[in-house]
XYZ file of C-alpha atoms in Angstrom:
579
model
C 24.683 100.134 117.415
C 25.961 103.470 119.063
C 25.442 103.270 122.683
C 27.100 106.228 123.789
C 29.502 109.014 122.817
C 31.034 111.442 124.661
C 32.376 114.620 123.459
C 35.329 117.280 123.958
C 36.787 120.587 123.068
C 35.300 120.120 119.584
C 34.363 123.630 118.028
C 31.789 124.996 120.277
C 31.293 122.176 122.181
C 33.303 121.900 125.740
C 32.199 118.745 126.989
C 28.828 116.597 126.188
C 27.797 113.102 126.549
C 25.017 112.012 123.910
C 23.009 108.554 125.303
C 21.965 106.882 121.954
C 20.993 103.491 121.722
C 18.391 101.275 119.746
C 15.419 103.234 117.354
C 15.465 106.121 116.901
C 17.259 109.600 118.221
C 16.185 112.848 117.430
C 19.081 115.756 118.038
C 17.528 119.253 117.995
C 19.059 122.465 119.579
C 19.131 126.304 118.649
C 21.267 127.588 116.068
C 24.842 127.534 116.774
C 24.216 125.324 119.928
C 26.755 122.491 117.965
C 24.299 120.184 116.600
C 26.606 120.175 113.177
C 29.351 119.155 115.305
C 27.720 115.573 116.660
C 27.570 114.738 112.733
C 31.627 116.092 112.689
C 32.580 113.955 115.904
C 30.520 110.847 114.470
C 32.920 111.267 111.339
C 35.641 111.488 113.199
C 34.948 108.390 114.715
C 34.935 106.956 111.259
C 38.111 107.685 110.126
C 37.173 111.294 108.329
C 40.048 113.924 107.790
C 40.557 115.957 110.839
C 39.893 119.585 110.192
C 41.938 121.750 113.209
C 39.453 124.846 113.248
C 37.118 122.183 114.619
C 39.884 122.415 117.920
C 38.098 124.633 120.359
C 39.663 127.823 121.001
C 41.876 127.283 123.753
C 42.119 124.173 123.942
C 45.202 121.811 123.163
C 43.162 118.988 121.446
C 39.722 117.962 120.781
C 38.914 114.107 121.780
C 35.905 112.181 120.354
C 34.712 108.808 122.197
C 32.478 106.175 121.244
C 30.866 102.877 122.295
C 29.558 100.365 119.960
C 27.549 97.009 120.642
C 28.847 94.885 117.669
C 28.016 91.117 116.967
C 30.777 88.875 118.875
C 31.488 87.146 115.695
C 31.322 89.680 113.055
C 33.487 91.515 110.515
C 33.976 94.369 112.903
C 35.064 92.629 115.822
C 37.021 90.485 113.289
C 39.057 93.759 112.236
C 39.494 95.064 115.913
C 41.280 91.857 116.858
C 43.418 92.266 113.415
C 44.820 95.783 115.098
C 45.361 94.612 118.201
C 42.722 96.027 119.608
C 40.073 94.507 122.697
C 36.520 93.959 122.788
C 34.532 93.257 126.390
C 31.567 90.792 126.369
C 28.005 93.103 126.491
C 25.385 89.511 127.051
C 23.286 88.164 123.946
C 21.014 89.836 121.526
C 17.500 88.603 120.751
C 18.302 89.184 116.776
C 22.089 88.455 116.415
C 23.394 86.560 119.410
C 26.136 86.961 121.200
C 27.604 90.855 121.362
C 30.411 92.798 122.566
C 31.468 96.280 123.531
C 34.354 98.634 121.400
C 35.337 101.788 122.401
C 36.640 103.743 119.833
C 38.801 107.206 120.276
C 40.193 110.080 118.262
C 42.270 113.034 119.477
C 42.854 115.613 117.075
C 45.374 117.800 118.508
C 46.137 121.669 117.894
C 49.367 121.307 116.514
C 48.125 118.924 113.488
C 48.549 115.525 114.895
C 45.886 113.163 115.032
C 45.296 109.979 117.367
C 43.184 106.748 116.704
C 42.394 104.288 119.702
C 40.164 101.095 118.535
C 39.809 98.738 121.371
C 42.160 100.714 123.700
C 44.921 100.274 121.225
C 46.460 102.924 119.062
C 46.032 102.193 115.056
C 45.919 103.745 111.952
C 43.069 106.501 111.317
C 42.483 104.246 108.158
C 41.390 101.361 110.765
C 38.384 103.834 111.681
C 37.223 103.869 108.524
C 37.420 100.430 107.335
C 35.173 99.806 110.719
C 33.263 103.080 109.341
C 32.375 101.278 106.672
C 30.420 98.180 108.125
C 28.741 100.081 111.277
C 27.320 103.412 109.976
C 25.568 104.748 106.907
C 25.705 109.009 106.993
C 23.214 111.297 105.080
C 23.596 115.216 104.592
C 23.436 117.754 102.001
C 27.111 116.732 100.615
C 25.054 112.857 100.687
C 22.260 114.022 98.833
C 24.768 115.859 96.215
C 26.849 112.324 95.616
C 23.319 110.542 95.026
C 23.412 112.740 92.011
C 26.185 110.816 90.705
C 25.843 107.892 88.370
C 28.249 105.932 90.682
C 26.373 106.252 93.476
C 23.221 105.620 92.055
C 24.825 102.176 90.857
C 25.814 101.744 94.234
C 22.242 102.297 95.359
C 20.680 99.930 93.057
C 23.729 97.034 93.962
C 22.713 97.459 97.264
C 18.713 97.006 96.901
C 19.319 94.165 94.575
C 21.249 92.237 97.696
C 21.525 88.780 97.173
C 20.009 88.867 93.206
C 22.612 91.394 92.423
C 25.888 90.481 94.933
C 26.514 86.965 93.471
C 26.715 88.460 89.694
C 28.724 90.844 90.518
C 31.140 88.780 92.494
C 31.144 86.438 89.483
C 31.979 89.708 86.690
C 34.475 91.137 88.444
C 36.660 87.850 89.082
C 36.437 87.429 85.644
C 36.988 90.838 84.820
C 40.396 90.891 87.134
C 41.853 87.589 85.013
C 40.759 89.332 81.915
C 42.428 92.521 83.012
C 45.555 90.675 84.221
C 45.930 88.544 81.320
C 45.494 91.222 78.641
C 47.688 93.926 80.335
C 50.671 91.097 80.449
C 49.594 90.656 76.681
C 50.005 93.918 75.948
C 53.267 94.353 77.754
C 54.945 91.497 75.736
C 53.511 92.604 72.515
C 54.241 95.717 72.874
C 58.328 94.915 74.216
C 58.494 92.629 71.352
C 61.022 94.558 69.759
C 63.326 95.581 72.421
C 62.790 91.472 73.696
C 63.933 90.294 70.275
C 67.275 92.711 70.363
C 67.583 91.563 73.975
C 67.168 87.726 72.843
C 69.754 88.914 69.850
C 72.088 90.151 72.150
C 72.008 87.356 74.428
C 72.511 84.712 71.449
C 75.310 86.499 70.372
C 77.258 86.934 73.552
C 76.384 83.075 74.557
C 78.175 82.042 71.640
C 81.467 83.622 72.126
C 81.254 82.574 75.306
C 81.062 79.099 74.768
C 83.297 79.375 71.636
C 86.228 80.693 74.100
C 84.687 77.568 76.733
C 86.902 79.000 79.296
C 87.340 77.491 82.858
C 87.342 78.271 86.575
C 90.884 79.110 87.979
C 91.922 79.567 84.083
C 92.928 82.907 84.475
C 95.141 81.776 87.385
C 97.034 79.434 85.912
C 97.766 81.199 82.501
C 98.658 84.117 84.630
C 101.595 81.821 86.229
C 102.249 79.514 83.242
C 102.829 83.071 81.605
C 104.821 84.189 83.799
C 107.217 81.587 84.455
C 108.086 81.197 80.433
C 108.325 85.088 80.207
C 111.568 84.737 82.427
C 112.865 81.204 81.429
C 116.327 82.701 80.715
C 116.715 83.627 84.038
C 115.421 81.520 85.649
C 117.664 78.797 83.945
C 120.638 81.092 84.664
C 120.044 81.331 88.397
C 119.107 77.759 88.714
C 122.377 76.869 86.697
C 124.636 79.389 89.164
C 122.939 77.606 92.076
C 123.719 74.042 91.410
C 127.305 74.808 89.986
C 128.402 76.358 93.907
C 126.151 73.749 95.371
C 127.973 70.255 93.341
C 130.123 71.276 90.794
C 133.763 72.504 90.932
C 134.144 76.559 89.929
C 136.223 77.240 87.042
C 138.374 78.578 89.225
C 139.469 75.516 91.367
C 137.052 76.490 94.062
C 135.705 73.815 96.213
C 131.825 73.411 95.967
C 129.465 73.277 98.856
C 129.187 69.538 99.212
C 132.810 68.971 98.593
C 133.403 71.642 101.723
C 130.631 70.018 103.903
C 131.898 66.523 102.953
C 135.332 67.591 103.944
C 134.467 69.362 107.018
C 131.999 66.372 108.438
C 135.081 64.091 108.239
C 137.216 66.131 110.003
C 134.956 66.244 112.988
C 134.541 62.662 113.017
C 138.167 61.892 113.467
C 137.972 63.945 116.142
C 134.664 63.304 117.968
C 135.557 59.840 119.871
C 137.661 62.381 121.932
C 134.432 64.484 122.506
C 131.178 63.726 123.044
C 130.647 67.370 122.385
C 131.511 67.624 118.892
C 129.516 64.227 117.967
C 126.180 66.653 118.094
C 127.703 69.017 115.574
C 128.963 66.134 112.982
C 125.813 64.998 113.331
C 124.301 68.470 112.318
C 127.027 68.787 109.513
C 125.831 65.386 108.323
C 122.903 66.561 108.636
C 122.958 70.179 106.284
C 125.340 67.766 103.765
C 122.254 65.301 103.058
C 119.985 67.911 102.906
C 122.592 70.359 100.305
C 122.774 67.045 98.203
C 119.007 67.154 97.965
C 118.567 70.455 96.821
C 121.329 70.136 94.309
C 119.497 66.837 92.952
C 116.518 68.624 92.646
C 117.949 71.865 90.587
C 119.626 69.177 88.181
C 115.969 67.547 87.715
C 114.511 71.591 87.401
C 116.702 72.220 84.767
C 116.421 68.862 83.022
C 112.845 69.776 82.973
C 112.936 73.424 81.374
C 111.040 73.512 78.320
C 113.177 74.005 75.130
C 110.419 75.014 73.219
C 109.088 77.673 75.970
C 108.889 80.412 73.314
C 106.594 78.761 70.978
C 104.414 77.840 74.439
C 104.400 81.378 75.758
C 103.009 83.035 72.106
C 100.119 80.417 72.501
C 99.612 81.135 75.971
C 99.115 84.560 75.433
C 96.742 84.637 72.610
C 94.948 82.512 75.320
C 95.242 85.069 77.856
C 93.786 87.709 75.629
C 90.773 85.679 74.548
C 90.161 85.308 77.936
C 90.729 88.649 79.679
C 88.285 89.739 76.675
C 85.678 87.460 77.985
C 86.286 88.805 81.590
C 85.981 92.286 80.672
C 82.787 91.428 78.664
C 81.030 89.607 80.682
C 82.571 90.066 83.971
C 83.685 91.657 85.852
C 85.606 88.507 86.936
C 86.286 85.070 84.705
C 83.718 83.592 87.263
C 81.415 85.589 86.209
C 81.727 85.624 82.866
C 81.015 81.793 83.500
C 77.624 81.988 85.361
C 76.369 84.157 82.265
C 76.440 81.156 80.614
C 73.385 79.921 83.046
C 71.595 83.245 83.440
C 71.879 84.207 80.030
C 70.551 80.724 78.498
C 67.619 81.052 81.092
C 66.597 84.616 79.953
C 67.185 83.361 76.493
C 64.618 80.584 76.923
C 62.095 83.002 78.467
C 62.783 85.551 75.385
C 62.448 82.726 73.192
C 59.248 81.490 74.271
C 57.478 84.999 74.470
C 55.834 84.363 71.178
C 54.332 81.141 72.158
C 52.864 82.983 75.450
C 51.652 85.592 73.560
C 49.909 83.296 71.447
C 48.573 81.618 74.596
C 47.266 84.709 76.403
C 45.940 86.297 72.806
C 43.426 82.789 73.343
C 43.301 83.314 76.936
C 41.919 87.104 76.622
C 39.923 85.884 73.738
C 38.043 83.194 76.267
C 37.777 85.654 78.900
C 36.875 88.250 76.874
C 33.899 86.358 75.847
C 33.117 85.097 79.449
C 33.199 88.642 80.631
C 30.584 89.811 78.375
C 28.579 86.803 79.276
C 29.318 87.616 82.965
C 28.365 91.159 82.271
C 25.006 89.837 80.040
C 23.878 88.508 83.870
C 24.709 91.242 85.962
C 22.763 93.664 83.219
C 19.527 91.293 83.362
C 19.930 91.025 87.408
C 19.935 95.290 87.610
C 17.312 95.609 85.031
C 14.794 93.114 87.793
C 16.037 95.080 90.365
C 16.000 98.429 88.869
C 12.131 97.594 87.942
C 11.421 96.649 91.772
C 12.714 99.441 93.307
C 11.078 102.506 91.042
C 8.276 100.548 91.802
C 8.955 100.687 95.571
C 10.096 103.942 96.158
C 7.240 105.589 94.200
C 5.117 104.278 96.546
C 7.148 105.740 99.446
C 7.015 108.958 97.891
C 3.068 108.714 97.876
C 3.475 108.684 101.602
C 6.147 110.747 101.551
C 3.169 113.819 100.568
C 4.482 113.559 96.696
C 1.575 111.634 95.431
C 2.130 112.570 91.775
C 5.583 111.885 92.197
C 7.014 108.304 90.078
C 10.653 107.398 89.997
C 12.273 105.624 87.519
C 15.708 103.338 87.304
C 17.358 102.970 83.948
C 20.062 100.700 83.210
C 21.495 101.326 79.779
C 24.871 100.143 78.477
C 27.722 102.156 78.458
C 29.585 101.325 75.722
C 32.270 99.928 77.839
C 33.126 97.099 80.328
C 34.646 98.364 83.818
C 35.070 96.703 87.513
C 31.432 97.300 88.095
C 30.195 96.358 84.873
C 29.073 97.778 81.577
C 25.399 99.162 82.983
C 24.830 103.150 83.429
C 22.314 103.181 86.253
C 20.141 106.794 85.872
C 17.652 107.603 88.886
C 15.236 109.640 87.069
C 12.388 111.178 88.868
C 9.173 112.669 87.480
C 7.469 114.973 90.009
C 4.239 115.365 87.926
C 2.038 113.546 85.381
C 2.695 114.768 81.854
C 6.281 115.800 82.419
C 9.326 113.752 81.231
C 11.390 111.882 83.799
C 14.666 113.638 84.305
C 17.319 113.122 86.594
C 16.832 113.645 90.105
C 19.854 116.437 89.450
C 17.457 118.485 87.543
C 13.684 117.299 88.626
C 13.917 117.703 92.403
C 14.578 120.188 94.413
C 16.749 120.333 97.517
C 13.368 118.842 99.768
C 11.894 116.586 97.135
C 15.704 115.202 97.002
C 15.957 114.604 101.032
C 12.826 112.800 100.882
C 13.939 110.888 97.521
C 16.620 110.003 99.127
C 15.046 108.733 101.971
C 12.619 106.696 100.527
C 15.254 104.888 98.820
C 17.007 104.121 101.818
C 13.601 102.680 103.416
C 13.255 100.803 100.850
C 16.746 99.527 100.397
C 17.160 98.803 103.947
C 14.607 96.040 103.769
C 16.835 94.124 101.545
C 20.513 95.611 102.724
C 20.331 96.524 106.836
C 22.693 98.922 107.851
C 23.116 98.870 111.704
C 22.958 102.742 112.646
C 21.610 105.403 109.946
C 22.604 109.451 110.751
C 20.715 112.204 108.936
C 22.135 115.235 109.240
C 19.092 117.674 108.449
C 17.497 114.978 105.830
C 14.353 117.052 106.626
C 15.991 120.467 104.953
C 13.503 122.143 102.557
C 10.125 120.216 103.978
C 7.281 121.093 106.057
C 3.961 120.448 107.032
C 2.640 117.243 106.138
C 5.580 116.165 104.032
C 7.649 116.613 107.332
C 5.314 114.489 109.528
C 5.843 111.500 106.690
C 9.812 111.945 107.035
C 9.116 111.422 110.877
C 7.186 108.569 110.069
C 9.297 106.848 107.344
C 12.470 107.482 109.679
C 10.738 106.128 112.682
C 9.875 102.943 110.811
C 13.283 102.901 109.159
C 14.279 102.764 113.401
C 12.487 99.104 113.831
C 15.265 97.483 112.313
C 18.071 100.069 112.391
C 19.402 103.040 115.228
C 18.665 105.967 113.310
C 19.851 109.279 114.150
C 18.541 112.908 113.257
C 20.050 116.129 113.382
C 16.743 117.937 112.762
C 15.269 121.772 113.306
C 11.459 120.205 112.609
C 8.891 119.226 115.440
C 7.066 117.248 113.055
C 10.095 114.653 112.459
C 11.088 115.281 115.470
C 7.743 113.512 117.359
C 8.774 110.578 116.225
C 11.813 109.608 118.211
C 12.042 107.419 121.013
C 14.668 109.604 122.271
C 14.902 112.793 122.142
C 18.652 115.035 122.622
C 18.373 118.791 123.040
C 21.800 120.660 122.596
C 21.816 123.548 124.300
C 23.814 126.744 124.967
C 24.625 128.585 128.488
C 24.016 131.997 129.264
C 27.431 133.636 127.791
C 26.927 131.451 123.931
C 29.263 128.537 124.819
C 28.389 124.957 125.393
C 29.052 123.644 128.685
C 29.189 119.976 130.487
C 25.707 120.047 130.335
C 24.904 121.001 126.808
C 23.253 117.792 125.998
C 19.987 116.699 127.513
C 18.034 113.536 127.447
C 14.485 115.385 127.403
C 12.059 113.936 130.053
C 7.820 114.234 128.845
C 7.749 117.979 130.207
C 10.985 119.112 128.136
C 10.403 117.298 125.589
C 6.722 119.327 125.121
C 8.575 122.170 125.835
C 11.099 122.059 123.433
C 8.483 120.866 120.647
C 6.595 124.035 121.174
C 10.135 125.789 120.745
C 10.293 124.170 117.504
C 6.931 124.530 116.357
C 6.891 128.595 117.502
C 9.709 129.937 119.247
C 7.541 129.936 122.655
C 8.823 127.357 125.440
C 5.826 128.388 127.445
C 2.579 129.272 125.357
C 0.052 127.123 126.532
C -0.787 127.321 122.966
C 2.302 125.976 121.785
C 2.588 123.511 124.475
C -1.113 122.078 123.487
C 0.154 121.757 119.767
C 3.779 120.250 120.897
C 1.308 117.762 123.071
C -0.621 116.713 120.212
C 1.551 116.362 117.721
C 3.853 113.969 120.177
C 0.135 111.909 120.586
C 0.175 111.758 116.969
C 3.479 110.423 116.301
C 2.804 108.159 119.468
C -0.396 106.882 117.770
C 1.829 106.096 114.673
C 2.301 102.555 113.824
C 5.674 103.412 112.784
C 7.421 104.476 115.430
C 10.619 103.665 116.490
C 10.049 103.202 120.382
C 13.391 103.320 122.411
């Protein structure tokens, strides 16, 4: 319920604060006082698109505030907490216990941006309107138009039905998700089955020169230096060869070697070194390099005992290696690692290509079996709508009795349309005809702009007895009626208010009786609306802006004595939503 919203800078509107509350709330006011723009700030509050010509002129933003009372532990409260935003305990209520207080904001600003607050914290506009969506029900002319729809009129029905319809449908379209999921994978794989099959080709092929070659981590390495190393065996004997000659072996030329010279020099210092301690040190080191020359020398004989004689029939071999696998590497790489690990990827994907026609086979059965649940799913939901559908023509042609079209009889169809979708496979008419003898048509071609606002609101009477909506706002429902016909609107709205807020924008004294509160929007003296533009009408101003309504004349005594007694009538009403 709407407690309270306050208003500024928001087309012709400076500043106003509207008192709502429970039942219901009439809104009247002169032309071009800015009655249209409590319906604009109320959808602003509810996440609507921000239009900036609503900014007034001179003014750097416009700023809508509301408060709500909304059940403690509730969806809505439930969502505020999601984004962050705080709620303030507001004491118990008789019908659904414990309650609490949100203020919600919006600040549409000049320059384009626009600014959502829900619960004092700032969150998406799209926050609004999820919260929109469980706290208010709007009706206007662009309403009545989307009632012409077939969706909506689907939407209508669902929503009478309740708890006969809600479970069926819950039911089809889980089942009609799996069948949706599972034949839209079906169709992808049957319809890839080509490209999978020279994917699966592909992969087969590559796999088995890979494992044909069965190379091996760190080969590329080693071939690389195996390679290498017979490439220059020639030299490499040469310089080993050159090496050990100077190092232990006598030059051609008579030349002492490098052991024979160490050798020599060591023994020279140790005839020597008794005479100083000195030069013991050095022999020492000389012994020292000669040891360590001897070992190097032993080890270039082993090298060269070791060089392969047959290195030139190993390095061809080697190489035809190395090509095979630089092949694979360039392949399948980049690297010979990689190459590797396609062995494991590549068999995976190969086992998922190769069992694609066994899970086709499986979801072709799988769609079949849902395919046949859905239609048995959509077989209950039908039967459910057609109950419902005969319930509520049958309701709401009685409200249009009262509604001063006695002749009036609506009737719901529910035909198939020839195809299954999310909400089913039912078209759902609203046909309406407004006299005996005629042929029902739909309410798009047999009503006119007032027999639609009071089709429309009989259906909402008579669905909110089975689907409550907490606040209801009619936006000039009453468009197109008079007279009698008006006085039932009031009526039907008032007793719509026992078990909902309602609020009407509304230019007729008839529906206008009928409130429990009554909001005059006024203008001041130069055609602008001040701080003041919104009144809570006392007994007095309330007659007196009746008689406004019903003539023009504030002050007729005639006027005034026909405001009075049509506010005794609507006071006298068992219907009446009483603030």
């Amino acid at each position: 319920m709407i407690e309270e919203i306050s208003i500024d800078n928001l087309g012709v509107i400076g500043h106003a604060t509207l008192p709502l509350g429970a039942g219901f709330t009439a809104i009247t006011g002169e032309t071009g006082a800015g009655k249209t723009m409590v319906v604009t700030a109320l959808g602003l509050l509810l996440g609507a698109r921000a239009d900036l010509a609503s900014v007034r002129n001179g003014s750097d933003s416009a700023v809508v505030e509301g408060r709500w009372r909304v059940p403690a532990a509730g969806a809505v409260a439930a969502r505020v907490r999601d984004a962050g935003g705080d709620l303030d305990a507001a004491g118990i209520d008789a019908t659904i216990g414990p309650v609490e207080s949100l203020l919600l904001s919006r600040t549409i600003a000049q320059e384009g941006r626009s600014r959502a607050i829900v619960g004092g914290r700032s969150a998406p506009v799209g926050v609004l309107a999820e919260l929109g969506e469980h706290l208010v029900v709007v009706h206007g002319q662009s309403e009545q138009l989307r009632l012409r729809s077939g969706a909506a009129q689907r939407d209508a029905l669902d929503r009478f039905g309740g708890a006969e319809i809600r479970p069926a449908l819950t039911a089809y379209r889980d089942v009609f998700e799996r069948w949706q999921h599972a034949s839209a994978e079906w169709q992808r794989l049957t319809g890839e089955a080509e490209r999978r099959a020279r994917e699966a080709d592909g992969l087969r092929a590559a796999l088995t020169e890979i494992e044909a070659a069965s190379p091996q981590r760190g080969e590329d390495v080693a071939l690389a230096e195996r390679i290498d190393r017979l490439s220059n065996l020639e030299d490499l004997r040469l310089a080993a060869e050159q090496a050990h000659e100077l190092l232990s072996s006598a030059a051609p030329d008579g030349a002492a070697d490098a052991i024979t010279l160490l050798d020599t020099a060591r023994r020279a210092l140790d005839r020597v070194a008794l005479h100083d301690p000195a030069l013991t040190t050095v022999a020492e080191s000389l012994a020292d390099a000669l040891y360590a020359v001897t070992d190097v020398s032993s080890e270039l004989a082993s090298y060269l005992a070791a060089l392969d004689a047959d290195g030139a029939r190993e390095l061809e071999s080697l190489q035809e290696r190395w090509a095979t696998i630089l092949a694979i590497a360039r392949k399948y790489g980049p690297t010979l690692d990689d190459a590797i690990d396609y062995l494991d990827t590549g068999s995976a994907r190969l086992l998922e290509l190769d069992t694609d026609t066994d899970r086709i086979a499986e979801l072709a059965e799988e769609t079949d079996t849902l395919a046949s649940d859905l239609d048995h799913a959509a077989a209950t939901l039908t039967r459910a709508r057609v109950a419902a559908a005969s319930r509520l023509q049958s309701a709401v042609t009685a409200e249009l009795a009262a509604l001063a079209m006695p002749d009036a009889e609506l009737a719901v169809a529910v035909t198939a349309k020839g195809e299954l979708t999310a909400s089913g496979g039912d078209a759902v008419a609203i046909l309406l005809r407004p006299h005996p003898g005629t042929e029902p048509r739909p309410i798009a071609k047999g009503a006119s702009g007032g027999e639609l606002s009071r089709v429309m609101l009989a259906i909402e009477v008579v669905i909110a007895g089975s689907d409550p909506v907490p606040t209801f706002i009619f936006d000039e429902v009453d468009a197109g009626v008079g007279g009698a016909a008006a006085i039932e609107i009031g009526r039907r709205l008032a007793r719509l208010a026992e078990t909902a807020q309602v609020i009407v924008v509304t230019h007729l004294a008839q529906v206008a009786a009928f409130a429990g509160n009554h909001l005059r929007v006024v203008k001041d003296s130069d055609g602008s609306v001040t701080a003041s533009s919104v009144v809570q009408l006392d007994a007095d101003a309330r007659a007196a802006e009746m008689a406004r309504l019903l003539s023009g004349l504030t002050d007729s005594a005639t006027g005034l004595s026909h405001a009075r007694e049509l506010l005794d009538l609507a006071a006298g009403s068992p219907a009446r939503g009483i603030r």
